[in-house]
XYZ file of C-alpha atoms in Angstrom:
558
model
C -35.080 -47.574 -74.561
C -37.520 -46.758 -77.462
C -38.580 -43.401 -78.489
C -41.672 -42.542 -76.651
C -42.770 -40.485 -79.779
C -43.143 -43.322 -81.940
C -44.843 -46.753 -82.071
C -43.693 -49.475 -80.047
C -45.150 -51.926 -82.151
C -43.746 -50.295 -85.806
C -40.377 -50.081 -84.049
C -40.094 -53.634 -83.217
C -38.039 -55.697 -86.355
C -39.273 -58.628 -84.823
C -43.108 -58.019 -85.447
C -43.498 -58.368 -89.296
C -47.034 -59.541 -89.266
C -47.856 -56.449 -86.811
C -46.497 -54.131 -89.785
C -48.281 -56.050 -92.534
C -51.711 -55.746 -90.684
C -50.907 -52.119 -90.070
C -50.161 -51.142 -93.999
C -53.323 -53.063 -94.464
C -55.360 -50.691 -92.546
C -53.512 -47.835 -95.359
C -50.818 -46.468 -92.757
C -47.838 -45.322 -94.699
C -43.799 -45.524 -94.317
C -44.106 -42.398 -92.549
C -46.892 -43.095 -90.066
C -44.977 -46.237 -89.121
C -42.521 -43.845 -87.617
C -45.326 -42.134 -85.440
C -46.690 -42.990 -82.057
C -50.221 -44.716 -82.085
C -52.724 -43.117 -79.998
C -55.732 -45.270 -79.025
C -59.120 -43.349 -79.123
C -61.761 -45.207 -77.172
C -65.299 -44.213 -77.288
C -68.191 -45.341 -75.118
C -70.515 -43.904 -77.964
C -73.923 -45.938 -78.747
C -77.164 -44.699 -80.135
C -79.467 -45.505 -76.957
C -78.405 -42.999 -74.523
C -78.303 -39.368 -74.533
C -75.288 -39.369 -72.496
C -73.473 -41.443 -75.333
C -75.479 -40.608 -78.419
C -72.711 -38.143 -79.847
C -69.594 -39.405 -78.477
C -68.602 -41.461 -81.587
C -68.748 -38.350 -83.515
C -66.710 -36.414 -80.888
C -64.115 -39.497 -81.190
C -63.795 -38.527 -84.688
C -63.049 -35.066 -83.845
C -60.263 -36.384 -81.480
C -58.936 -38.616 -84.516
C -58.721 -35.702 -86.849
C -57.022 -33.701 -84.274
C -54.387 -36.404 -83.203
C -53.527 -36.861 -86.940
C -52.903 -33.264 -87.418
C -50.608 -33.520 -84.652
C -48.534 -35.597 -86.328
C -49.599 -38.932 -84.624
C -51.608 -41.872 -85.452
C -55.145 -41.832 -84.286
C -57.051 -45.124 -84.282
C -60.507 -45.371 -82.849
C -62.327 -48.490 -80.909
C -65.299 -48.609 -78.934
C -66.507 -49.997 -75.751
C -69.802 -50.309 -73.805
C -72.010 -48.167 -72.257
C -75.031 -48.616 -70.237
C -77.920 -46.179 -69.409
C -78.607 -45.843 -65.774
C -81.635 -43.570 -66.769
C -83.293 -46.194 -68.694
C -82.059 -49.493 -66.895
C -83.363 -47.793 -63.413
C -86.038 -49.489 -61.690
C -85.600 -52.826 -63.959
C -83.705 -55.886 -63.749
C -81.375 -54.627 -66.113
C -80.084 -52.090 -63.251
C -78.399 -54.960 -62.122
C -75.670 -54.631 -65.077
C -75.045 -50.893 -64.263
C -72.207 -50.908 -61.660
C -71.087 -54.365 -63.413
C -70.278 -52.396 -66.750
C -67.616 -50.380 -65.108
C -65.489 -53.583 -65.002
C -66.160 -54.271 -68.439
C -65.400 -51.091 -69.456
C -62.067 -51.151 -67.962
C -61.409 -54.538 -68.674
C -61.732 -54.073 -72.385
C -60.128 -50.917 -72.872
C -57.233 -52.377 -71.026
C -57.365 -55.588 -73.209
C -57.289 -53.505 -76.861
C -54.826 -51.237 -75.835
C -52.151 -54.087 -74.266
C -53.031 -56.320 -77.478
C -52.522 -53.429 -79.999
C -50.055 -52.005 -77.706
C -51.047 -48.283 -78.262
C -48.533 -45.814 -77.141
C -51.271 -43.575 -75.376
C -54.990 -43.421 -74.854
C -57.898 -40.708 -75.436
C -60.903 -41.859 -73.642
C -64.189 -40.008 -74.925
C -66.746 -41.005 -72.201
C -70.404 -39.820 -71.171
C -72.521 -41.705 -68.606
C -71.799 -42.527 -64.870
C -70.068 -45.975 -65.422
C -67.846 -44.829 -68.384
C -65.519 -42.508 -66.522
C -64.383 -44.468 -63.706
C -64.278 -47.356 -65.990
C -61.744 -45.542 -68.157
C -59.658 -44.458 -65.409
C -59.231 -47.592 -63.833
C -57.822 -48.778 -67.298
C -55.843 -45.877 -67.405
C -54.065 -46.464 -64.054
C -53.454 -50.146 -65.079
C -52.018 -49.065 -68.439
C -49.880 -46.194 -66.953
C -49.289 -45.051 -70.709
C -49.633 -41.267 -71.327
C -53.895 -40.613 -71.265
C -56.295 -38.617 -71.251
C -60.048 -38.185 -70.488
C -62.557 -36.244 -72.817
C -65.929 -35.809 -70.970
C -68.964 -35.676 -73.353
C -70.566 -32.818 -71.599
C -73.804 -32.263 -69.748
C -77.073 -32.430 -71.283
C -79.180 -29.006 -71.448
C -82.189 -28.470 -69.220
C -85.808 -29.615 -70.484
C -88.767 -27.272 -69.783
C -92.472 -27.967 -69.262
C -95.107 -25.177 -68.419
C -91.916 -22.858 -67.708
C -90.897 -25.441 -65.485
C -86.777 -26.411 -65.737
C -86.357 -29.985 -65.979
C -83.764 -32.839 -65.632
C -83.855 -36.560 -65.462
C -85.253 -36.846 -61.827
C -87.876 -34.400 -62.822
C -89.319 -37.716 -64.794
C -88.787 -39.967 -61.668
C -90.135 -38.082 -58.834
C -93.298 -37.398 -61.636
C -93.824 -41.370 -61.309
C -94.063 -40.826 -57.285
C -96.540 -37.807 -57.754
C -98.664 -39.754 -60.400
C -98.705 -42.808 -57.805
C -99.525 -40.296 -55.403
C -102.421 -38.715 -57.178
C -100.936 -35.329 -57.227
C -100.133 -34.690 -61.055
C -102.482 -34.766 -64.152
C -101.647 -37.184 -66.595
C -101.223 -34.212 -69.145
C -98.442 -33.046 -67.332
C -96.992 -36.290 -66.344
C -96.266 -37.052 -69.975
C -95.413 -33.690 -70.805
C -92.605 -34.052 -68.009
C -91.375 -37.309 -69.387
C -91.358 -35.986 -72.824
C -89.265 -33.004 -72.170
C -86.836 -33.977 -69.447
C -84.248 -34.986 -71.752
C -83.776 -32.759 -74.831
C -80.922 -33.919 -76.321
C -77.180 -35.391 -76.069
C -75.277 -35.216 -72.646
C -75.211 -36.489 -69.424
C -77.731 -35.713 -66.553
C -77.733 -32.445 -65.731
C -77.309 -32.038 -62.107
C -74.727 -32.669 -59.747
C -75.505 -36.575 -60.295
C -72.922 -39.384 -60.780
C -71.648 -38.410 -64.245
C -71.029 -34.628 -63.595
C -69.499 -35.706 -60.221
C -67.100 -38.303 -61.578
C -66.368 -35.461 -64.357
C -65.482 -32.582 -61.785
C -63.810 -35.557 -59.611
C -61.609 -36.576 -62.810
C -60.767 -32.747 -63.648
C -59.711 -31.909 -60.231
C -57.652 -35.262 -60.366
C -55.462 -33.590 -63.342
C -56.730 -36.449 -65.856
C -58.863 -34.105 -67.918
C -58.278 -30.777 -69.529
C -59.398 -27.740 -67.836
C -63.224 -27.347 -68.115
C -64.184 -30.711 -69.573
C -66.641 -31.416 -66.582
C -68.568 -28.229 -66.971
C -68.692 -27.667 -70.541
C -71.942 -28.579 -72.135
C -72.408 -31.259 -74.500
C -73.346 -28.946 -77.244
C -70.953 -26.249 -76.792
C -68.543 -24.976 -79.475
C -66.047 -25.711 -76.398
C -66.626 -29.256 -76.422
C -65.245 -29.383 -80.245
C -62.431 -26.978 -78.907
C -61.548 -29.655 -76.132
C -61.428 -32.642 -78.495
C -58.699 -30.459 -80.555
C -57.089 -29.719 -77.453
C -56.769 -33.153 -76.204
C -54.686 -34.260 -79.115
C -52.080 -31.177 -78.961
C -52.083 -32.140 -74.833
C -51.658 -36.167 -75.519
C -48.275 -35.195 -77.688
C -47.021 -32.983 -74.732
C -47.467 -36.122 -72.870
C -45.601 -38.397 -74.908
C -42.858 -35.975 -75.353
C -42.475 -35.500 -71.879
C -42.964 -39.328 -71.054
C -45.649 -37.969 -68.166
C -47.751 -40.929 -67.596
C -50.703 -41.597 -65.233
C -48.641 -42.715 -62.245
C -47.102 -39.145 -62.248
C -50.696 -37.473 -61.844
C -52.709 -39.910 -59.807
C -51.027 -39.399 -56.397
C -52.619 -39.289 -53.044
C -52.878 -35.130 -53.045
C -54.329 -35.599 -56.618
C -57.096 -37.880 -54.978
C -57.335 -35.611 -51.966
C -58.169 -32.778 -54.435
C -61.021 -34.772 -56.211
C -62.445 -35.709 -52.601
C -62.347 -31.920 -51.638
C -63.993 -31.093 -55.183
C -66.901 -33.888 -54.671
C -67.826 -32.468 -51.141
C -67.388 -29.031 -52.324
C -70.200 -29.545 -55.565
C -72.471 -31.782 -53.249
C -71.344 -34.875 -55.433
C -72.799 -38.213 -55.670
C -72.339 -40.939 -52.866
C -71.432 -43.088 -56.067
C -68.153 -41.166 -55.983
C -67.037 -43.065 -52.850
C -67.277 -46.574 -55.069
C -65.564 -45.205 -58.006
C -62.617 -43.227 -56.284
C -61.728 -46.156 -53.994
C -61.614 -48.333 -57.089
C -59.797 -45.959 -59.225
C -57.054 -45.722 -56.541
C -56.961 -49.055 -55.594
C -55.964 -49.406 -59.421
C -53.550 -46.451 -59.098
C -52.017 -48.238 -56.226
C -53.074 -45.105 -54.158
C -54.193 -45.919 -50.449
C -57.565 -44.668 -49.829
C -60.623 -45.862 -47.755
C -64.263 -44.958 -46.922
C -63.126 -43.079 -43.755
C -60.819 -40.682 -45.980
C -64.261 -39.848 -47.290
C -65.793 -38.864 -43.843
C -62.332 -37.058 -43.030
C -62.694 -34.580 -45.777
C -66.418 -34.436 -45.204
C -65.878 -33.097 -41.924
C -63.749 -30.082 -42.709
C -65.108 -29.320 -46.583
C -68.129 -27.018 -46.820
C -70.829 -27.490 -49.780
C -70.380 -24.552 -51.942
C -72.361 -25.367 -54.809
C -76.192 -24.903 -55.146
C -76.749 -27.646 -57.230
C -79.359 -30.328 -57.855
C -80.805 -32.790 -56.437
C -80.513 -30.690 -53.365
C -80.242 -27.285 -54.765
C -81.440 -25.068 -57.258
C -78.766 -25.177 -60.285
C -77.758 -27.362 -63.146
C -74.077 -27.844 -64.604
C -74.915 -25.699 -67.261
C -75.301 -22.763 -64.877
C -71.738 -23.565 -63.478
C -70.335 -23.182 -67.014
C -72.243 -19.956 -67.206
C -70.298 -18.867 -64.065
C -67.135 -19.659 -65.174
C -66.821 -23.379 -65.007
C -65.141 -25.712 -62.978
C -61.878 -24.248 -63.286
C -63.339 -20.930 -61.505
C -64.442 -23.059 -58.752
C -61.084 -24.865 -58.380
C -59.402 -21.320 -58.583
C -61.521 -20.278 -55.400
C -60.923 -23.579 -53.610
C -57.488 -23.063 -54.035
C -57.365 -19.508 -52.808
C -58.853 -20.618 -49.569
C -56.244 -23.351 -49.036
C -58.385 -26.505 -49.734
C -56.511 -27.859 -52.604
C -53.003 -28.822 -53.513
C -51.970 -26.721 -56.370
C -48.480 -28.710 -57.254
C -50.220 -31.496 -58.750
C -49.522 -32.389 -62.048
C -51.974 -32.584 -64.753
C -52.587 -33.774 -68.277
C -51.498 -30.072 -69.766
C -48.042 -31.082 -68.363
C -48.452 -28.420 -66.009
C -49.539 -28.106 -62.182
C -53.094 -27.333 -61.201
C -52.082 -24.094 -59.817
C -50.472 -23.249 -63.155
C -53.440 -24.074 -64.922
C -55.517 -21.727 -62.874
C -52.970 -18.933 -63.290
C -55.108 -16.810 -65.574
C -58.712 -17.845 -63.987
C -61.016 -15.704 -62.100
C -62.881 -17.082 -59.086
C -66.557 -17.120 -59.183
C -68.260 -13.317 -58.582
C -70.470 -13.936 -55.277
C -72.149 -10.788 -55.990
C -73.419 -11.834 -59.269
C -74.289 -15.351 -58.916
C -75.826 -17.940 -56.628
C -74.652 -21.071 -58.270
C -71.458 -21.552 -56.087
C -71.369 -20.097 -52.640
C -68.490 -18.489 -50.451
C -66.870 -20.278 -47.669
C -68.284 -18.171 -45.006
C -71.893 -18.470 -46.513
C -71.714 -22.348 -47.594
C -74.858 -24.180 -48.419
C -73.757 -26.536 -45.630
C -70.631 -25.941 -43.313
C -69.550 -29.392 -43.731
C -69.681 -31.728 -46.335
C -73.217 -33.945 -47.295
C -71.365 -37.357 -47.581
C -71.611 -39.240 -44.197
C -69.761 -42.640 -43.494
C -71.985 -44.381 -40.863
C -71.002 -47.310 -38.479
C -72.627 -49.139 -35.759
C -74.455 -53.006 -35.549
C -76.262 -52.344 -38.667
C -73.226 -51.754 -40.726
C -70.078 -52.647 -38.581
C -68.006 -52.414 -42.006
C -69.449 -48.909 -43.196
C -72.410 -47.312 -44.793
C -72.763 -44.045 -46.926
C -75.226 -41.447 -46.233
C -76.009 -38.431 -48.407
C -77.583 -35.813 -45.927
C -77.458 -32.361 -47.072
C -78.860 -31.080 -43.632
C -82.430 -29.850 -45.310
C -84.019 -33.269 -43.944
C -82.155 -33.142 -40.511
C -79.561 -35.221 -39.353
C -81.135 -37.717 -37.095
C -84.020 -40.007 -37.827
C -85.296 -42.458 -35.492
C -88.363 -44.847 -36.692
C -89.839 -48.328 -37.219
C -88.466 -50.757 -40.083
C -90.445 -51.447 -42.974
C -88.559 -54.341 -44.687
C -88.474 -55.450 -48.339
C -86.585 -57.954 -49.958
C -86.573 -56.315 -53.177
C -87.010 -52.887 -55.015
C -90.355 -54.592 -56.723
C -91.649 -55.365 -53.017
C -91.055 -51.902 -52.129
C -92.934 -50.700 -54.882
C -95.704 -52.593 -54.305
C -95.814 -51.895 -50.867
C -95.855 -47.966 -51.504
C -98.689 -48.460 -54.082
C -100.607 -50.743 -51.129
C -99.904 -47.750 -48.851
C -97.753 -49.723 -46.102
C -95.111 -46.769 -45.940
C -96.096 -44.324 -43.523
C -94.297 -41.520 -41.994
C -91.912 -42.036 -39.419
C -90.835 -45.394 -41.213
C -87.520 -46.486 -41.941
C -87.782 -48.188 -45.406
C -85.357 -51.258 -45.466
C -84.289 -52.421 -49.111
C -82.031 -55.242 -48.943
C -80.812 -58.195 -50.900
C -79.896 -55.620 -53.810
C -75.825 -55.180 -52.875
C -72.898 -56.338 -54.865
C -73.349 -60.160 -54.554
C -77.318 -60.091 -53.809
C -78.686 -58.244 -56.798
C -75.955 -59.230 -57.921
C -74.587 -55.588 -59.413
C -75.686 -53.374 -56.548
C -78.320 -51.275 -58.539
C -79.578 -48.089 -57.686
C -82.594 -47.159 -55.494
C -83.260 -43.845 -57.638
C -86.794 -44.962 -58.149
C -87.630 -45.908 -54.524
C -86.228 -42.692 -53.438
C -87.927 -40.783 -56.279
C -91.284 -42.349 -55.569
C -91.088 -41.637 -52.016
C -90.114 -37.668 -52.743
C -93.197 -37.534 -55.398
C -95.631 -39.261 -52.682
C -94.837 -36.629 -50.462
C -93.085 -38.346 -47.907
C -89.381 -37.132 -48.532
C -89.290 -35.226 -45.199
C -90.962 -38.188 -43.124
C -89.159 -41.210 -43.971
C -85.760 -42.595 -44.351
C -84.482 -45.269 -46.592
C -81.949 -47.592 -45.980
C -80.219 -50.180 -48.387
C -77.208 -52.415 -49.131
C -77.673 -51.328 -52.829
C -76.853 -47.812 -53.762
C -78.077 -44.419 -54.891
C -78.151 -42.279 -58.135
C -76.650 -39.158 -57.828
C -79.889 -37.710 -58.232
C -81.082 -39.365 -55.055
C -81.834 -36.720 -52.134
C -83.715 -37.291 -48.804
C -82.770 -38.977 -45.591
C -80.933 -41.946 -47.266
C -78.403 -44.554 -46.349
C -76.946 -46.781 -48.877
C -73.547 -49.232 -49.051
C -74.475 -50.723 -45.837
C -71.596 -53.589 -45.332
C -71.726 -56.489 -44.749
C -75.030 -56.972 -47.363
C -77.573 -59.208 -46.747
C -76.574 -61.703 -49.010
C -73.370 -62.538 -46.990
C -75.344 -62.551 -43.554
C -74.810 -58.701 -42.732
C -77.085 -57.261 -39.871
C -79.107 -55.873 -42.423
C -80.328 -59.183 -43.267
C -81.720 -59.795 -39.542
C -84.064 -56.870 -39.616
C -87.805 -57.442 -38.974
C -90.529 -55.320 -39.507
C -91.298 -53.057 -36.695
C -87.712 -53.058 -35.014
C -86.738 -49.563 -34.199
C -83.814 -48.380 -36.100
C -81.729 -44.909 -35.052
C -79.552 -42.948 -37.470
C -77.403 -40.323 -36.123
C -75.407 -37.845 -39.138
C -73.714 -36.223 -36.387
C -72.324 -39.214 -34.373
C -72.107 -40.783 -37.561
C -73.688 -44.225 -36.617
C -76.666 -46.510 -37.516
C -78.037 -48.744 -34.860
C -80.521 -51.299 -35.101
C -82.228 -50.979 -31.813
C -82.498 -55.065 -30.878
C -80.298 -56.095 -27.764
C -77.208 -58.552 -28.738
C -79.137 -61.742 -27.272
C -82.001 -61.189 -29.930
C -79.980 -60.565 -32.881
C -77.587 -63.623 -31.873
C -80.547 -65.590 -31.780
C -81.681 -64.479 -34.987
C -78.197 -64.689 -36.392
C -78.336 -68.559 -35.684
C -81.812 -69.167 -37.259
C -80.901 -67.128 -40.446
C -81.620 -68.444 -44.038
C -80.923 -65.781 -46.741
C -84.029 -64.779 -48.480
C -84.570 -66.662 -52.071
C -82.182 -64.993 -54.480
C -82.986 -65.910 -58.037
C -80.410 -68.047 -59.538
C -78.219 -66.157 -61.966
C -75.663 -67.245 -64.653
C -73.176 -65.648 -67.165
C -71.793 -62.564 -66.336
C -73.613 -61.693 -63.265
C -72.734 -64.947 -61.773
C -69.179 -64.163 -62.193
C -69.404 -60.797 -61.147
C -70.903 -62.060 -57.873
C -67.798 -64.609 -57.447
C -65.500 -61.682 -57.675
C -66.240 -58.700 -56.385
C -65.412 -56.962 -53.175
C -67.777 -55.269 -50.881
C -68.857 -51.466 -51.288
C -66.379 -50.231 -48.829
C -63.661 -51.442 -50.911
C -65.167 -50.089 -54.351
C -66.686 -53.318 -55.585
C -63.676 -54.064 -57.330
C -63.021 -57.226 -59.316
C -59.677 -57.418 -59.955
C -58.076 -58.398 -56.660
C -57.611 -61.953 -55.360
C-alpha cells in the first residue's frame, strides 16, 4: 500500500510522463515525495458570492505548501442565482450543481490528487462539491466563502430579498422610484453569499453540522479576518486527514446526515436543503428520503429568528458565537449525535468542548427550546392527489397552517408575472405555476421572483402558491414546491383548471385538488402537455437524465 502521505502519481514508477509534466510546472525532487492537494475554487468575477473565492483559494494554497504538501489550484463554474432569477438563465442554476460535481470528480480522478479542499460560495457550489467529495472518497474539506454584510438604505437593513420584494412594491405602487433604486443599489455591499438563512447559509450550516467543514466556517462573514484564518486551518486539517487516512465515508454517515437535518430545521433553513442533502446522501451511499425531513421537522423546534421569516442575518449569528454555539446548545439538549467524526479528526462533541452556548438573556437571534420560534420545523412534506410522490412546503406558521382557495393557473413564470400585472390574482387564490420542474423547464428554476412579487404586492398573507418548480431560500409565505410527479410527466398538477378548489393542510401534511376522481380520470385521458419550447445541448441532456425532485434531482443514476 502506498503511503497516504505521498503522491499516488509521483510514487508510481510506471508514469514517467506524469513526472515530466509535474517537473514542467516547477515541482522539485523534494516536492515529488509530497502528497498533492487539489484546491478547487468556484470563484468568478460576476457574483458577490464568488468574487473573492479565487483569492481565498490562493490563501489555502500557500498554507498547504507551508504544511509540506503540494497545493494545486483548479477552477470550476459558478452561477449567480440572484442574477439569473426571473430569467430563462435560472434553468441552468440547479443544473450547475451537476456540472460542478462532475468537473471536480473529473479533475481529481484524472490528476489523481490525494486530497481535496473545495473553496465555494453560492447555493449550488456546496452540494456540488460535496457530491464530488463523496464520489471521490479521498481526504477532503469544504471552505465556505462566507456570508455577505448587510446593506442599508435610509436606516433600513437590507439583503438580496429586499431587492426582489421592492419589485413587487413597485408594481403595486407602494414605493417611490427613488427608494426602489436606493434599495437595489445598496442591497449587496460587497463579497459573500446572501445574508439570511437562505440556501447558501443553509447548506454551509448543514455541511458544518455534517462534519465536512471546520468549526465556524458557515457563520464567519466573508470579510472577517477569521475567514483567512480558516484557510490556514484547512491546510493543517487536510494534513491530519491524510496522516490518519480519514476519508469522507468515515464522516458522511447516517447519523451525520441526521445532525444536518436537525440543524436545517433548528435554523429555519431553505427547502432546497431537501434536494441537496438527498443528492449528497445518495452520492455517499447513505439512505435518506423526503420523509426523513418530515420526521425531523415534526420533532425539531425552529430556534433561529433569521430571515426570510425572522429578523436577523447570518452576520448576527457570528456575533453571538457562530454556528458552534448553536451546535453546543443542540448537543446539550440531546438533539445531535456528538460521536460523529469531523474533518478536524475529532468528533463533533470534542470540537465543542470549549464552546459556550448562546446567552439567551443577551440575544434574540437564537431562542431556547422552551421559547422557540416554532415548536416544530417549518419544512413540511405534503402528500395527496396533487402530489402522490410528495411536495415540499415551507410554512413558518405566521401565515397559518391551512389554506383553501381557487386555482389560478399559469404555465410559466412569465405568464404569472403578466397575470399579476393585469390584476388576475386576487385574495384567496392558490397560484399554480407549472411546467417548471426538473424536466419541464428543464432545470427546476426557483420561483423567488413570483413569491417576492406577491409579498411586495401585499398579497403574502392572502395568497398561496404551489409549483413543480422550487423556491429560493429567501422565499417566505404560504408556498408549496417540488410537486411530484411534475406537470411535464403528466402529474396531477398538469390537470388543474382555473377555478378548481385546492386545499393545503400543514397539520395533516396534505395537498388536495378538490375535484372528484371521475372528473380527474376524464381530464387525464384528454391530457396533452402544454407546449414546452424545445431545448438542446446541456438542458436537453439534463432533461433526459434527471430524477424527480423527491429523489434529489440527481443525474448520475441509471
